[in-house]
Amino acid sequence: MMHAGQGKSLGAVAPRSVPEAYMRAEVASFPLTSEKAFHESLITLEPAPESRKDSRQTANLWRECEHRLSEHASGWSLDRLVALRDEFWFATSSEDRAWRGLHRVPMVRYLRALAEAHLERRPGVTDIARRTDVDAVDALTHYRWLIFAMPEDLLLSALPENPPPLRVNIDPPLLIRQLLDRGVAEIHHHIGAGMDFPTLWAALLSALGNPDLESDVLRGPDLPFGDGTLFLRWLLAAAVVRCVLAEFLLRGQNRSLPEFLREMERGSAWQLQRRRVLARTLEALASGSEDPLPDIEPLRGLYADLHPLAVQNEVEPPPSIQEVWKRCDPIAVRLRLRTPNGGERWLVRHGLARLDVLASGQEGTKEDEAFARLFWQVMRIRCLTYRSLVQRPMTAGLLWFIRFSGRLQLAHGPLRSVRSEVSYDVAGGGQSIASLEIRSSSKKTASRLAEELWALTYSWRHVLEKTSSGDTAGSPPEFGVVLLLKKERDPTHAWEEGHPLAYGMETHAEPHPLHRPQRGGRFAGYFVEQSAHIRSLVDLLRAIPQLPWLVRGLDVAADELSVPTWVLAPMYRAVRRGAARSAMSAGMRVPPPLRMTAHVGEDFRHLLEGLRRIYECTQYLLDRAGGRLGHAIALGLDPQQWAESVGAVMMPAEDRLWDLVFEWRMYSQYRMPPELRAEAPPARAPKLANDIQDLSELVFGSAVSPAVLAEAHHVLHQLWCWPMGREDRDLGLDTFTRALRRLRWHEVHHAVHVFRLLKRYREDEAVYRRGQHLVDIALDTAEVQALRAVQDGLRRGVSARGIVVEVNPSSNLLIGNLMDLRNHPILRLYPPLVEEGAPPPVPIAVGADDPLTFSTYLLREYSLLYEAAMGAGYPERDVHIWLTRIRQTSMDARFTTPWRPDALKMADDLLKALETYLWKPFPRAR
């Protein structure tokens, strides 16, 4: 018998081409989520080929939809696409199937039908619409893909139920109860994206009123409307118009919107210039045309009049999540709403109710189309914003992710004081979890880091107050901060912004860039930049010995392929030693040691490259102290399936060379720990040695033996590290050069050759240029056999060391382009049922990673693993046992530690210590 983890699915087929659920979601949401729909300003969908304007607009919209989807529609005929269009665009309700396609469909009926097709009509908490038991899993899958395409709260508000539901119950209740009763830990949560979309939208509505907001705050490719400044103008226009629509819904009974606006203008105290800006804004949004759209400054001035609290929210950010809901959305301010997402839900609910009346023909004139047009244009801007922040499917790789996550900075200001509280609420989906471990960016100075940690601790104190108020039982939740070093490709961020130079020019990897003088060799500039972050942490640890109760570890993330492991090794060692020295001066109560983790093995060109980087992190960053690996999906991917999906790989020669050197080390056990063993497939060893010599001649200009390269690979990662290097307190520009000179060369094999090789590798521009030559690698049977041997050996080593892999299902689905969760590497890396003779399973912990970017939260990630295993055909009892073990591993591997005997007192002590360090009293409104 073969299980899903060993190459063949037990249940339904897991697609390797574009999932049908993705295509359904894209077609279904297109009238609301596409720029074409915005520019056409659609208020009805016309199925008949009439000469009316709406019919032409619908035809134009379909042509654009067809064009967009044809880029991904592998295996899809036009007949299948048209069938999806007919079902989702022109259906109205389940009661009038006989009349479908015979009448125009107002947008309100389209949206309500879309919501009813996926959700049950229930107030409070609703469920996925499952028509039969047979399609239960598919219904859930289709809904999940739909909420990658459009905001979930819009679908909930569109259900014709009064009041509409607030959330969807899609998580298996028995599983969730078991998790919450036994305690569940969030071990991988980036606080910069640690919120849901309604929270971020409310913050964005406030941030748009900040007069200091730069016009180019949104940069990079693939933004809506093709330009960040133009997108910002449309956001401001939508923010202005939604205030106007709300006022109309409050006071505009028995009048059309134009009549209401004329009355408002006559009674307005605004200056003529303000009224003109408003008129142009309404005209631009109604038409979807940029021509009448005002510039940013007039729009900002107009919005400031409508939302005067926006400036206050920047100067004095809301101190609690309740205040965020109360102060950030101008509609909530106007109506004095305090409920979560209250302003947006009020606008959608009352707007749709009015549109229902207009669509029924009971009331209104042709002029009332103005309300419908503006309402749907505001909804489209919000949907486009959602799609620019939530990572789109079919955009695999970390560079795509970096573009999506970088856009969140726009709305961070109003949330500065509530981030820990928001993260805790989002992580548990409103439920209490046992532990929250957040990733937060490191800072260049100790004072900036102290202020950041103070804000996070202050916000966490609100969580402790709520959870100790008697509403929850048991121990208070644990909290910890893991500081994050950011990998980046180049100092000008050209790669992130979509204009990389050819062959790695002007990147941190280049020893001597033409237009950016750099002393010290490869990555010297990057090393100096990150050294400041390391110094600030070490200095703060020295000044505040109890800080390790709060700061629990170090991580590195972002553009995985941009910075090699050897550059990071000295930084990890410096932090580890700094924390140990700080603990020695802590007095009677010694804080727990700092822990280490690293994002690795998630983004790679060749699977062997991902495996090499996992080995390097395991051996040279985590050392023998255990720790965790972030994602590490290269450990779980099936080499045969991966090779079949890729076919061939093109990559720089020097990276391929180091990959093969690593493989050679695995077979030869050259300076390898005993738990890492791999047996070379037949005839692989001699071919590998020949390939290494050929590639080394290409890169270095002369053939180098595998043994010399293996020693160079080892020494490069040992520079400045015990036992081979002397300790040096300064992390400076020429640290690696000095370390290379002062190395204990009597301990190095082939010392002369290794010294010359490493010096040329780090400092010779010609070596770098030749190393960027691209080589094409055919993924034949021999390559697959080698991958399987290396992967099995590495998995045994990771398992033997007790290193835990942090799994993030939604993140892996999108970044790893897995297509379907039944393809998730976890089903092979840590299967519910282990095959005899298979490599030992690797311990797994689960986190949500970036909740907003991946439209998820912690408990939903467990639910997704449940669905994946059930869809792969495993028995439900075994799936529950499997997830129980994963939950326990997550708790055991967490970096957080209890704040005893009194968590609130510990929070106060940390706040006081940080304030003393900063010589700065902070206001505390409690």
PDB file of N, CA and C in Angstrom, residues 83-112:
ATOM      1  N   ALA A  83     -18.834  28.524 -19.628  1.00  0.00           N
ATOM      2  CA  ALA A  83     -19.788  27.926 -18.697  1.00  0.00           C
ATOM      3  C   ALA A  83     -19.650  28.547 -17.303  1.00  0.00           C
ATOM      4  N   LEU A  84     -18.422  28.772 -16.874  1.00  0.00           N
ATOM      5  CA  LEU A  84     -18.220  29.436 -15.585  1.00  0.00           C
ATOM      6  C   LEU A  84     -18.791  30.845 -15.597  1.00  0.00           C
ATOM      7  N   ARG A  85     -18.528  31.563 -16.689  1.00  0.00           N
ATOM      8  CA  ARG A  85     -19.066  32.921 -16.788  1.00  0.00           C
ATOM      9  C   ARG A  85     -20.585  32.921 -16.671  1.00  0.00           C
ATOM     10  N   ASP A  86     -21.242  32.049 -17.416  1.00  0.00           N
ATOM     11  CA  ASP A  86     -22.704  32.030 -17.413  1.00  0.00           C
ATOM     12  C   ASP A  86     -23.249  31.721 -16.018  1.00  0.00           C
ATOM     13  N   GLU A  87     -22.592  30.781 -15.345  1.00  0.00           N
ATOM     14  CA  GLU A  87     -23.099  30.365 -14.040  1.00  0.00           C
ATOM     15  C   GLU A  87     -22.953  31.464 -12.995  1.00  0.00           C
ATOM     16  N   PHE A  88     -21.817  32.163 -12.998  1.00  0.00           N
ATOM     17  CA  PHE A  88     -21.559  33.115 -11.923  1.00  0.00           C
ATOM     18  C   PHE A  88     -21.971  34.548 -12.267  1.00  0.00           C
ATOM     19  N   TRP A  89     -21.953  34.922 -13.532  1.00  0.00           N
ATOM     20  CA  TRP A  89     -22.309  36.298 -13.881  1.00  0.00           C
ATOM     21  C   TRP A  89     -23.812  36.485 -14.075  1.00  0.00           C
ATOM     22  N   PHE A  90     -24.455  35.498 -14.683  1.00  0.00           N
ATOM     23  CA  PHE A  90     -25.828  35.708 -15.125  1.00  0.00           C
ATOM     24  C   PHE A  90     -26.855  34.930 -14.313  1.00  0.00           C
ATOM     25  N   ALA A  91     -26.392  34.164 -13.308  1.00  0.00           N
ATOM     26  CA  ALA A  91     -27.335  33.524 -12.391  1.00  0.00           C
ATOM     27  C   ALA A  91     -27.821  34.568 -11.394  1.00  0.00           C
ATOM     28  N   THR A  92     -29.044  34.404 -10.917  1.00  0.00           N
ATOM     29  CA  THR A  92     -29.565  35.345  -9.929  1.00  0.00           C
ATOM     30  C   THR A  92     -29.898  34.666  -8.615  1.00  0.00           C
ATOM     31  N   SER A  93     -30.614  33.568  -8.642  1.00  0.00           N
ATOM     32  CA  SER A  93     -30.907  32.839  -7.408  1.00  0.00           C
ATOM     33  C   SER A  93     -31.285  31.417  -7.758  1.00  0.00           C
ATOM     34  N   SER A  94     -31.297  30.569  -6.747  1.00  0.00           N
ATOM     35  CA  SER A  94     -31.621  29.157  -6.984  1.00  0.00           C
ATOM     36  C   SER A  94     -33.088  28.961  -7.323  1.00  0.00           C
ATOM     37  N   GLU A  95     -33.950  29.962  -7.042  1.00  0.00           N
ATOM     38  CA  GLU A  95     -35.383  29.806  -7.275  1.00  0.00           C
ATOM     39  C   GLU A  95     -35.795  30.069  -8.718  1.00  0.00           C
ATOM     40  N   ASP A  96     -34.976  30.781  -9.486  1.00  0.00           N
ATOM     41  CA  ASP A  96     -35.418  31.168 -10.841  1.00  0.00           C
ATOM     42  C   ASP A  96     -34.477  30.644 -11.919  1.00  0.00           C
ATOM     43  N   ARG A  97     -34.082  29.366 -11.787  1.00  0.00           N
ATOM     44  CA  ARG A  97     -33.158  28.787 -12.767  1.00  0.00           C
ATOM     45  C   ARG A  97     -33.724  28.838 -14.187  1.00  0.00           C
ATOM     46  N   ALA A  98     -35.044  28.719 -14.336  1.00  0.00           N
ATOM     47  CA  ALA A  98     -35.637  28.702 -15.675  1.00  0.00           C
ATOM     48  C   ALA A  98     -35.460  30.028 -16.391  1.00  0.00           C
ATOM     49  N   TRP A  99     -35.201  31.099 -15.630  1.00  0.00           N
ATOM     50  CA  TRP A  99     -35.112  32.427 -16.257  1.00  0.00           C
ATOM     51  C   TRP A  99     -33.674  32.907 -16.400  1.00  0.00           C
ATOM     52  N   ARG A 100     -32.731  32.095 -16.060  1.00  0.00           N
ATOM     53  CA  ARG A 100     -31.338  32.523 -16.136  1.00  0.00           C
ATOM     54  C   ARG A 100     -30.943  32.825 -17.574  1.00  0.00           C
ATOM     55  N   GLY A 101     -30.228  33.914 -17.734  1.00  0.00           N
ATOM     56  CA  GLY A 101     -29.739  34.306 -19.047  1.00  0.00           C
ATOM     57  C   GLY A 101     -30.732  35.072 -19.876  1.00  0.00           C
ATOM     58  N   LEU A 102     -31.945  35.282 -19.367  1.00  0.00           N
ATOM     59  CA  LEU A 102     -32.959  35.974 -20.150  1.00  0.00           C
ATOM     60  C   LEU A 102     -33.098  37.437 -19.746  1.00  0.00           C
ATOM     61  N   HIS A 103     -32.541  37.809 -18.627  1.00  0.00           N
ATOM     62  CA  HIS A 103     -32.711  39.177 -18.138  1.00  0.00           C
ATOM     63  C   HIS A 103     -31.350  39.747 -17.731  1.00  0.00           C
ATOM     64  N   ARG A 104     -31.258  41.048 -17.774  1.00  0.00           N
ATOM     65  CA  ARG A 104     -30.061  41.722 -17.263  1.00  0.00           C
ATOM     66  C   ARG A 104     -29.955  41.459 -15.760  1.00  0.00           C
ATOM     67  N   VAL A 105     -28.735  41.410 -15.278  1.00  0.00           N
ATOM     68  CA  VAL A 105     -28.490  41.087 -13.872  1.00  0.00           C
ATOM     69  C   VAL A 105     -27.865  42.298 -13.197  1.00  0.00           C
ATOM     70  N   PRO A 106     -28.592  43.020 -12.353  1.00  0.00           N
ATOM     71  CA  PRO A 106     -27.972  44.110 -11.588  1.00  0.00           C
ATOM     72  C   PRO A 106     -26.844  43.564 -10.717  1.00  0.00           C
ATOM     73  N   MET A 107     -25.854  44.390 -10.470  1.00  0.00           N
ATOM     74  CA  MET A 107     -24.698  43.941  -9.689  1.00  0.00           C
ATOM     75  C   MET A 107     -25.096  43.455  -8.302  1.00  0.00           C
ATOM     76  N   VAL A 108     -26.150  44.028  -7.733  1.00  0.00           N
ATOM     77  CA  VAL A 108     -26.548  43.591  -6.406  1.00  0.00           C
ATOM     78  C   VAL A 108     -27.033  42.144  -6.445  1.00  0.00           C
ATOM     79  N   ARG A 109     -27.759  41.758  -7.511  1.00  0.00           N
ATOM     80  CA  ARG A 109     -28.212  40.372  -7.610  1.00  0.00           C
ATOM     81  C   ARG A 109     -27.051  39.439  -7.927  1.00  0.00           C
ATOM     82  N   TYR A 110     -26.112  39.915  -8.734  1.00  0.00           N
ATOM     83  CA  TYR A 110     -24.908  39.116  -9.012  1.00  0.00           C
ATOM     84  C   TYR A 110     -24.162  38.811  -7.721  1.00  0.00           C
ATOM     85  N   LEU A 111     -23.922  39.843  -6.889  1.00  0.00           N
ATOM     86  CA  LEU A 111     -23.150  39.627  -5.670  1.00  0.00           C
ATOM     87  C   LEU A 111     -23.904  38.754  -4.685  1.00  0.00           C
ATOM     88  N   ARG A 112     -25.190  38.990  -4.531  1.00  0.00           N
ATOM     89  CA  ARG A 112     -25.956  38.162  -3.596  1.00  0.00           C
ATOM     90  C   ARG A 112     -25.983  36.709  -4.063  1.00  0.00           C
TER      91      ARG A 112
END
